[in-house]
mmCIF file of C-alpha atoms in Angstrom:
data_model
loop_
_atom_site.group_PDB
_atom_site.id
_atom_site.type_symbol
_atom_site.label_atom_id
_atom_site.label_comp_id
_atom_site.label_asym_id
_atom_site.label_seq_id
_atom_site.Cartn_x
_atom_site.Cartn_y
_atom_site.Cartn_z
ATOM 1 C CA UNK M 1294 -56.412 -72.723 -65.965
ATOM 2 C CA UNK M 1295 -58.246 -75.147 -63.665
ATOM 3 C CA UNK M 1296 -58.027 -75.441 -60.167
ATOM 4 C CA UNK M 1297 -54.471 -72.973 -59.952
ATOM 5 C CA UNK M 1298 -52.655 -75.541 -62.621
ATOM 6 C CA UNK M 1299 -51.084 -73.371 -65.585
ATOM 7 C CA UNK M 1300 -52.735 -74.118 -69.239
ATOM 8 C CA UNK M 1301 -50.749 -76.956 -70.791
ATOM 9 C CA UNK M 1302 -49.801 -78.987 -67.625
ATOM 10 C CA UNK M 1303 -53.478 -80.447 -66.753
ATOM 11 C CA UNK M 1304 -55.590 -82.481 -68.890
ATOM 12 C CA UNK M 1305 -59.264 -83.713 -67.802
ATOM 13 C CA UNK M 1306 -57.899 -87.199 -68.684
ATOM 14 C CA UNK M 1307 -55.251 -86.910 -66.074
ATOM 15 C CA UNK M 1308 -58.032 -86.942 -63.613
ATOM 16 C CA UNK M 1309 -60.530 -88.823 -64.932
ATOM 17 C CA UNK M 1310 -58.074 -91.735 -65.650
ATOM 18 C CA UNK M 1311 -56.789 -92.254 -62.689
ATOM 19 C CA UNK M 1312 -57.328 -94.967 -61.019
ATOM 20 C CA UNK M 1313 -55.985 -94.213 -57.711
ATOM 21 C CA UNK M 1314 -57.393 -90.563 -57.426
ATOM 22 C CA UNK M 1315 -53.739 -88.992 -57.658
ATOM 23 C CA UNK M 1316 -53.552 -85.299 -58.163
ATOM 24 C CA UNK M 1317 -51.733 -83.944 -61.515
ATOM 25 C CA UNK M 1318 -49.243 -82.648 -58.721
ATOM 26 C CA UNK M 1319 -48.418 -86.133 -57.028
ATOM 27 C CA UNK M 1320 -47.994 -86.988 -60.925
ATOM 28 C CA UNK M 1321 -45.355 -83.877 -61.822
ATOM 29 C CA UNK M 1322 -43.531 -84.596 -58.401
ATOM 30 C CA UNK M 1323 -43.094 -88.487 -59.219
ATOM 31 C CA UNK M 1324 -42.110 -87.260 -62.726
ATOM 32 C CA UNK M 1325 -39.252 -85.104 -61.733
ATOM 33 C CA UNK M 1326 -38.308 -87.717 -58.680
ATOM 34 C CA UNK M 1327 -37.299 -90.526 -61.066
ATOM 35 C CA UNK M 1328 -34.342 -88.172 -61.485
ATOM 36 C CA UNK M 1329 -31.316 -88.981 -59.776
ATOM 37 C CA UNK M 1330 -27.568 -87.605 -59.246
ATOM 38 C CA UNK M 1331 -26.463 -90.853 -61.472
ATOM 39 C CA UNK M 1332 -29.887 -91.033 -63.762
ATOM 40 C CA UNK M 1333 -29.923 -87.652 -65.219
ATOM 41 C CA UNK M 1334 -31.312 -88.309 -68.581
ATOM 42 C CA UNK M 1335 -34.386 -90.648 -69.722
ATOM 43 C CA UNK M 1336 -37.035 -91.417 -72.046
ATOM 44 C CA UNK M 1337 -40.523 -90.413 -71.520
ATOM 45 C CA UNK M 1338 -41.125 -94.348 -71.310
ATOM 46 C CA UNK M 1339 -38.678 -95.208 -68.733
ATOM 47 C CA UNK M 1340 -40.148 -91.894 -66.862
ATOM 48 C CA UNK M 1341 -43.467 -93.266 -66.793
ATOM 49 C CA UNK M 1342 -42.296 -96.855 -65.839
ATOM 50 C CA UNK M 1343 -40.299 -95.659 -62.766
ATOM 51 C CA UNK M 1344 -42.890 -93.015 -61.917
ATOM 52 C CA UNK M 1345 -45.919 -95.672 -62.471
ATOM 53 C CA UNK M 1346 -48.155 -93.836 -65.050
ATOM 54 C CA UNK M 1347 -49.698 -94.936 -68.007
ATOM 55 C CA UNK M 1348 -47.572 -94.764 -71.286
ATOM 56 C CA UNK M 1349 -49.824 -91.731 -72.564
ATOM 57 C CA UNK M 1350 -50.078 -90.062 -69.497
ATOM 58 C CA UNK M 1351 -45.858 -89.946 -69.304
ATOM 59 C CA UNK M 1352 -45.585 -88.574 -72.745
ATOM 60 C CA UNK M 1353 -48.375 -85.792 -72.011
ATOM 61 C CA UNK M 1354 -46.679 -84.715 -68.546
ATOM 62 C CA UNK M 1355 -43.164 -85.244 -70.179
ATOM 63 C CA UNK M 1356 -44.077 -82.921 -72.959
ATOM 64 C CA UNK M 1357 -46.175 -80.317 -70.789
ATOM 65 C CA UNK M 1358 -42.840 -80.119 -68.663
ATOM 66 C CA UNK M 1359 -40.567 -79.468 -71.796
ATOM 67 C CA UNK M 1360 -42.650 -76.836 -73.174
ATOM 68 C CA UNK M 1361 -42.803 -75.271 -69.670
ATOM 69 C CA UNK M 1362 -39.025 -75.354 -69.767
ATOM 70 C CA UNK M 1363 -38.882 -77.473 -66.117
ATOM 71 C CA UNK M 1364 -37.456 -80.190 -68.276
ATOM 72 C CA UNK M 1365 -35.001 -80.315 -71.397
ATOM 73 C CA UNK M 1366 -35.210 -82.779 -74.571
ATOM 74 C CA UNK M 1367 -32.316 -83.395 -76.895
ATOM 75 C CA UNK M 1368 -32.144 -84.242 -80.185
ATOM 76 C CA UNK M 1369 -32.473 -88.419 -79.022
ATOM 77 C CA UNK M 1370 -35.546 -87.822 -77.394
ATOM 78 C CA UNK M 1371 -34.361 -88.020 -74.254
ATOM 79 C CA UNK M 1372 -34.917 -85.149 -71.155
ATOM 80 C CA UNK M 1373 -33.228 -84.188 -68.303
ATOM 81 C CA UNK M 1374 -34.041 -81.249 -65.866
ATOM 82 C CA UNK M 1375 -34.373 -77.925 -67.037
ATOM 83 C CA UNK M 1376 -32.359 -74.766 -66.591
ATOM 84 C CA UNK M 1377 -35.780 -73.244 -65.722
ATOM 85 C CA UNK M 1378 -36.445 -75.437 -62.359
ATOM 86 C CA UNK M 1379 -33.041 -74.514 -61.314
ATOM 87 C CA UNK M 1380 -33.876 -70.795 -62.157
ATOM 88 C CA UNK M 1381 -36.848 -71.550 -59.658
ATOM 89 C CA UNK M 1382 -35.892 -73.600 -57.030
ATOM 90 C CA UNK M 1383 -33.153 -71.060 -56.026
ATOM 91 C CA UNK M 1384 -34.841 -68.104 -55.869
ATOM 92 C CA UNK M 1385 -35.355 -67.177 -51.793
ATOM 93 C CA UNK M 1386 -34.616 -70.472 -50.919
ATOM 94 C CA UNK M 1387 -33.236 -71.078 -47.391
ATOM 95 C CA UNK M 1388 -30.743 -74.116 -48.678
ATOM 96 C CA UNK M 1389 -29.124 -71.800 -51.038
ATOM 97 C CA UNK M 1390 -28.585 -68.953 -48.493
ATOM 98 C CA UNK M 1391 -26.757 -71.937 -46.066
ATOM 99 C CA UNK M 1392 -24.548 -72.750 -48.945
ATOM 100 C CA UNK M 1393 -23.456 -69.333 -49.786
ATOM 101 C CA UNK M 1394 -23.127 -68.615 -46.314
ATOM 102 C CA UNK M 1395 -21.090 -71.742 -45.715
ATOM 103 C CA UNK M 1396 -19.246 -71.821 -49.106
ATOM 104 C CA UNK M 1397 -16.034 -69.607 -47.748
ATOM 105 C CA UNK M 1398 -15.962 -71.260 -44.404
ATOM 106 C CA UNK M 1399 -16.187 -74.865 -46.058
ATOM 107 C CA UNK M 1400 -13.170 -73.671 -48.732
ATOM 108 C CA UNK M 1401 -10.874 -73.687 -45.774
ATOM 109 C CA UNK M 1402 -11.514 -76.661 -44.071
ATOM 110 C CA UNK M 1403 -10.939 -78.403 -47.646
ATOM 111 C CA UNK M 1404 -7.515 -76.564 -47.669
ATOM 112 C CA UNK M 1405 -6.085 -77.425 -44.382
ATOM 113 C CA UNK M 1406 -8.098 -81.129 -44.013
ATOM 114 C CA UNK M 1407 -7.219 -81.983 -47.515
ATOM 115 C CA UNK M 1408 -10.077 -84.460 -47.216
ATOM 116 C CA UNK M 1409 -13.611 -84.166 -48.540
ATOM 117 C CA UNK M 1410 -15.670 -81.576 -47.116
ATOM 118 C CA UNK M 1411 -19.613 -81.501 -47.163
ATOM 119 C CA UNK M 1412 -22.528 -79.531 -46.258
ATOM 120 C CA UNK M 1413 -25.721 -81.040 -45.576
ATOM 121 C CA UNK M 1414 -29.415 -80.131 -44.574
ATOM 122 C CA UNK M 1415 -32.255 -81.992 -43.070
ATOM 123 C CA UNK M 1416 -34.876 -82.695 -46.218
ATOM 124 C CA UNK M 1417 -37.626 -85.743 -45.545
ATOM 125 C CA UNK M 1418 -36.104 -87.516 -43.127
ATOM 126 C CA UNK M 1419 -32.863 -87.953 -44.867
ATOM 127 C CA UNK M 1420 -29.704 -85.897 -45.313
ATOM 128 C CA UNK M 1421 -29.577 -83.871 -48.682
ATOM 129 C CA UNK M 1422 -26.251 -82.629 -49.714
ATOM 130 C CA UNK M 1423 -25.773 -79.313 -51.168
ATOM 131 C CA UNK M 1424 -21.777 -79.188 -51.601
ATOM 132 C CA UNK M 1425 -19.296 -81.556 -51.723
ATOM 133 C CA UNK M 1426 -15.192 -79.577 -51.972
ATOM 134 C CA UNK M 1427 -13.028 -82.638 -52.707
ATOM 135 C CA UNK M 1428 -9.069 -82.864 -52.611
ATOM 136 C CA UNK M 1429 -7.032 -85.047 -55.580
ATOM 137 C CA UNK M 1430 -5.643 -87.256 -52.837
ATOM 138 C CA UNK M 1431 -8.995 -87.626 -50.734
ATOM 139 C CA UNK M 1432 -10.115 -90.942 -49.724
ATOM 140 C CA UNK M 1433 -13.349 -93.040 -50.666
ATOM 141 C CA UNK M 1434 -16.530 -91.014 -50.864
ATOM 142 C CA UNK M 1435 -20.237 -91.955 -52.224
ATOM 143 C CA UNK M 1436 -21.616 -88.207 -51.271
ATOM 144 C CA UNK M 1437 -23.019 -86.665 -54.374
ATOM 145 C CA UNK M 1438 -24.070 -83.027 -54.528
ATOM 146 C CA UNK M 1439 -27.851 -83.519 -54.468
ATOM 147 C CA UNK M 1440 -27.544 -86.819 -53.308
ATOM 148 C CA UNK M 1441 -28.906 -88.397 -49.904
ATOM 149 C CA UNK M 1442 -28.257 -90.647 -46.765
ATOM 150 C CA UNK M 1443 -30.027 -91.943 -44.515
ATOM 151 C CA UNK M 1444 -29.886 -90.116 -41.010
ATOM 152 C CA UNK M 1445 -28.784 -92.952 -38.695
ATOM 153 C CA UNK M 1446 -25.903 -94.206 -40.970
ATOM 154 C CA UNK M 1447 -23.848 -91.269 -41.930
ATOM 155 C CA UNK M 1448 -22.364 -88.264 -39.667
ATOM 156 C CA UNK M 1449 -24.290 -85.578 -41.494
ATOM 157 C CA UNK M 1450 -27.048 -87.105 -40.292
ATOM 158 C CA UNK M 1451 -26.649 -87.744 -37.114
ATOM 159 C CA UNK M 1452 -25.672 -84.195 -36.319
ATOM 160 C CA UNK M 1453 -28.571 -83.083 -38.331
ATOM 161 C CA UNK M 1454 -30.869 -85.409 -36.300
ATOM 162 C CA UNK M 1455 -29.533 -84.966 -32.748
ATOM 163 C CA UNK M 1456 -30.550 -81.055 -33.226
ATOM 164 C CA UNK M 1457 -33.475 -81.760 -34.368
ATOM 165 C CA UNK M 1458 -37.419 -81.664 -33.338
ATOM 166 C CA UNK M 1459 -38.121 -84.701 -30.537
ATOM 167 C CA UNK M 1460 -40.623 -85.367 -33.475
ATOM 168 C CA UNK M 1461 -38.721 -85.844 -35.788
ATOM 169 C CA UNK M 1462 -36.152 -88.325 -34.302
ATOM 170 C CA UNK M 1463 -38.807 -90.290 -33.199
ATOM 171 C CA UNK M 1464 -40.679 -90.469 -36.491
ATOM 172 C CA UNK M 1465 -36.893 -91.515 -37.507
ATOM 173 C CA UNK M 1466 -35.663 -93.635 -35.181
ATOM 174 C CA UNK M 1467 -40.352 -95.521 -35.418
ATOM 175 C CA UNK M 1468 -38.931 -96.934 -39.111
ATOM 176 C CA UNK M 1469 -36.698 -99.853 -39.985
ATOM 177 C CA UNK M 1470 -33.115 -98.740 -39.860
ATOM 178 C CA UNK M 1471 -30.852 -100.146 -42.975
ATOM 179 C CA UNK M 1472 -27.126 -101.211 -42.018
ATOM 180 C CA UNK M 1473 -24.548 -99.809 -44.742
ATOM 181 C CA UNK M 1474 -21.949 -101.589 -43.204
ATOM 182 C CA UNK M 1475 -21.150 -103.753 -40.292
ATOM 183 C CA UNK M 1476 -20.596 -100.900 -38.129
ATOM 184 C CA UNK M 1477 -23.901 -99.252 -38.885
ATOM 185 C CA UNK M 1478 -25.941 -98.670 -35.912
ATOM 186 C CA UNK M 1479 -29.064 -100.356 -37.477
ATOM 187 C CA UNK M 1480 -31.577 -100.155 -34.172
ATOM 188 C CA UNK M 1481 -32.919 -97.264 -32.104
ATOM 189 C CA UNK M 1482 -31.751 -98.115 -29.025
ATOM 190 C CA UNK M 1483 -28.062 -97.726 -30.355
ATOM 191 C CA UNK M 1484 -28.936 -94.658 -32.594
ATOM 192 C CA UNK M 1485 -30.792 -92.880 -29.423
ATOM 193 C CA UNK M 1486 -27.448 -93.935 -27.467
ATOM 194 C CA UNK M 1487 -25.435 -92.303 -30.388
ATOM 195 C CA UNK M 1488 -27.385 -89.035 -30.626
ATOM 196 C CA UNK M 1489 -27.482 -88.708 -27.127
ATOM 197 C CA UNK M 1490 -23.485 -88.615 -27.460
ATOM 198 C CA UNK M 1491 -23.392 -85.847 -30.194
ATOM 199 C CA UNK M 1492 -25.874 -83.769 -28.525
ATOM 200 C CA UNK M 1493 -22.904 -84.137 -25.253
ATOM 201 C CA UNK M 1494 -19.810 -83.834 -27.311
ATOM 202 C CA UNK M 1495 -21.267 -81.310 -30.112
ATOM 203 C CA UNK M 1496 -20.101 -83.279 -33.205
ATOM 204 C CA UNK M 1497 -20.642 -86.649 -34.737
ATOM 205 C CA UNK M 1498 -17.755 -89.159 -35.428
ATOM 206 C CA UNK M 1499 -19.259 -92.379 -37.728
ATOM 207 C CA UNK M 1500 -16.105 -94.685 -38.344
ATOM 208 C CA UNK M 1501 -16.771 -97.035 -40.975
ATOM 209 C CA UNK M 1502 -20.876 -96.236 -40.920
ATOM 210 C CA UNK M 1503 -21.271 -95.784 -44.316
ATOM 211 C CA UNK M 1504 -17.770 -97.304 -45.892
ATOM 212 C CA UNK M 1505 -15.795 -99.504 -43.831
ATOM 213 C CA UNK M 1506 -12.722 -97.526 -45.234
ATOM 214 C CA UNK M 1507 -13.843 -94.125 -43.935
ATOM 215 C CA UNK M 1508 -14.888 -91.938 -41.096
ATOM 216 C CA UNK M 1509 -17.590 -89.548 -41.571
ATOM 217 C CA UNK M 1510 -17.404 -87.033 -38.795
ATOM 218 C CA UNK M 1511 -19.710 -83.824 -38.814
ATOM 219 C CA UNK M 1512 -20.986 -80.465 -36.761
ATOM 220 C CA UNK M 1513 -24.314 -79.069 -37.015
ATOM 221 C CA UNK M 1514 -24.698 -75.629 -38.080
ATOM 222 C CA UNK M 1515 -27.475 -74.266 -35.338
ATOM 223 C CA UNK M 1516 -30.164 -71.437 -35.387
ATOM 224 C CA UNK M 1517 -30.800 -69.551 -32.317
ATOM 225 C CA UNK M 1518 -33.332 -71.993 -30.962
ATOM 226 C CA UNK M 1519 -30.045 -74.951 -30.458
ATOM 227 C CA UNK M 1520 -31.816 -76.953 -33.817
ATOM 228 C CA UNK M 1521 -29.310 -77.627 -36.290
ATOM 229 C CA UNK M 1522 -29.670 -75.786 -39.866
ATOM 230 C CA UNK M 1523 -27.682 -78.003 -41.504
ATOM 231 C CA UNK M 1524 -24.584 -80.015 -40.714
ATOM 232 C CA UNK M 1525 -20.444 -79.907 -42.095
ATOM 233 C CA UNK M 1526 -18.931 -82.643 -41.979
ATOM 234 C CA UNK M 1527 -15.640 -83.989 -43.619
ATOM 235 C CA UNK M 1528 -15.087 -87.620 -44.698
ATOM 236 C CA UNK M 1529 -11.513 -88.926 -43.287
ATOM 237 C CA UNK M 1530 -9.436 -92.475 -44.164
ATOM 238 C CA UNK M 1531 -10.727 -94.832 -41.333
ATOM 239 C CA UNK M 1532 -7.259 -94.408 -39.764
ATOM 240 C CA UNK M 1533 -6.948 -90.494 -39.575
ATOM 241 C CA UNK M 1534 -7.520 -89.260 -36.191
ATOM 242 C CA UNK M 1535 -10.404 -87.089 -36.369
ATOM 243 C CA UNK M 1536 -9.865 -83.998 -33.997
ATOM 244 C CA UNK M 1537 -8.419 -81.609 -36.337
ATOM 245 C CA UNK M 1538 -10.821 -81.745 -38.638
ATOM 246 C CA UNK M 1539 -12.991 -81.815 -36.219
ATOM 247 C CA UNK M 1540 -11.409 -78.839 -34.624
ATOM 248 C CA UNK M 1541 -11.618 -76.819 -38.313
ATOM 249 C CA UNK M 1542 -15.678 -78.041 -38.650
ATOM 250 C CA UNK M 1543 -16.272 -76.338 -35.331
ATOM 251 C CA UNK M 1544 -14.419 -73.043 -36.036
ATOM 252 C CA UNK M 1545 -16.299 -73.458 -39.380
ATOM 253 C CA UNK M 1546 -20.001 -73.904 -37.995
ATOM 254 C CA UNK M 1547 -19.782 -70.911 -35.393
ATOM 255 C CA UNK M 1548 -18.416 -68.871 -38.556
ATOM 256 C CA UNK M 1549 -21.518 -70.277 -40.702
ATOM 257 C CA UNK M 1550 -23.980 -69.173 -37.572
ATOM 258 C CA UNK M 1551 -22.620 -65.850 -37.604
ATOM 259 C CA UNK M 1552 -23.149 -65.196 -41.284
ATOM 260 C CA UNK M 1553 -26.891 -66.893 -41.262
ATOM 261 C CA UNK M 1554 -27.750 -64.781 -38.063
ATOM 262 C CA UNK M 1555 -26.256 -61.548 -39.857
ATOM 263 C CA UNK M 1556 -29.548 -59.446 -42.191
ATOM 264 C CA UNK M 1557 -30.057 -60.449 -45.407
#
């Protein structure tokens, strides 16, 4: 073992071929980041192209990581992410304690909305989705369980971000802002305007921010301190009129509060 790194995923070469000084951990975590929601299997050589390593270095890490068990290779060579870093990555881990806890709550919204229903958290700046409950007759959606948006552009988002640290909104709201759609707000002086209006009204309505068909609108799920946990939010035809589901995502959040704030 050198330097806390288990025996098979560091090499001396790792290091002393590097030409930009990266640690063996910047190397893993750009490894298992070329993995996507809609790219879940790949060669070691498109691994290493998308993550920017050297051909050998790709194989090594690739290989370390199967053996490890963090990644699995099937009989074409290819790998996709292990069982294992599942096993690992849910084990006392705050996002999966908001999904149980929301799970139930989140069922019945689906059932009486009949639209898609979502829970997201605040990861990096953008808005990771843990759960996406979806209805046969639902409208457009591009969430992905797993998959991210950008803060200013969808309503998860902007819940999440109008709870959130003044830091963190203005690290936000310092970077360019992409526009989705025509009705994306795409500078800060509209977002601030637009989180100023959730943190008033308690809930986020985005019609057409992310598809011009659809209205994303969302609650934050808060801790004790008023900062939002993560947000619900259900994704309605463009058309709908959005207070009852926004009347069910309420009830649901203050349920989802109650069960975080309870012991574990």
């Amino acid at each position: 073992m050198v330097r806390g790194y288990p025996r098979g995923l560091w090499h001396p070469a790792d290091v002393a071929n590097s030409p930009s000084g990266d640690s063996m951990t910047d190397r893993l975590v750009r490894v298992l980041e070329t993995f996507t929601p809609t790219r879940t299997m790949q060669t070691a050589a498109e691994i290493g192209r998308r993550a920017g390593l050297p051909p050998s270095t790709a194989h090594r890490v690739v290989g370390d990581l199967v053996a490890a068990g963090l990644l699995d290779r099937d009989d074409e060579g290819r790998v996709r992410v292990g069982v294992r870093l599942w096993e690992l990555a849910t084990r006392s881990s705050l996002p999966l304690r908001v999904r149980q806890a929301a799970l139930p709550a989140m069922e019945r919204v689906q059932a009486r909305v009949r639209e898609h229903t979502q829970l997201a958290i605040l990861e990096q700046d953008e808005a990771l989705f843990l759960e996406r409950l979806s209805h046969p007759q639902a409208g457009a959606n591009i969430t992905r369980i797993a998959g991210r948006l950008p803060l200013h552009a969808s309503s998860s988002g902007l819940a999440l971000l109008a709870f959130a640290a003044p830091e963190v909104q203005e690290r936000v709201l310092a970077r360019p802002l992409s526009r989705l759609t025509p009705a994306t707000p795409a500078d800060a002086a509209a977002v601030r305007r637009k989180l100023a209006e959730v943190r008033r009204l308690g809930h986020a309505i985005a019609p057409g921010f992310i598809e011009e068909v659809s209205t994303g609108v969302a609650v934050p799920v808060r801790d004790r301190g008023g900062r939002a946990l993560a947000a619900l939010s259900v994704v309605l035809p463009r058309e709908a009129a959005p207070g009852p589901a926004l009347e069910e995502l309420h009830r649901a959040a203050r349920e989802v509060e109650r069960a975080l704030s309870e012991p574990s």
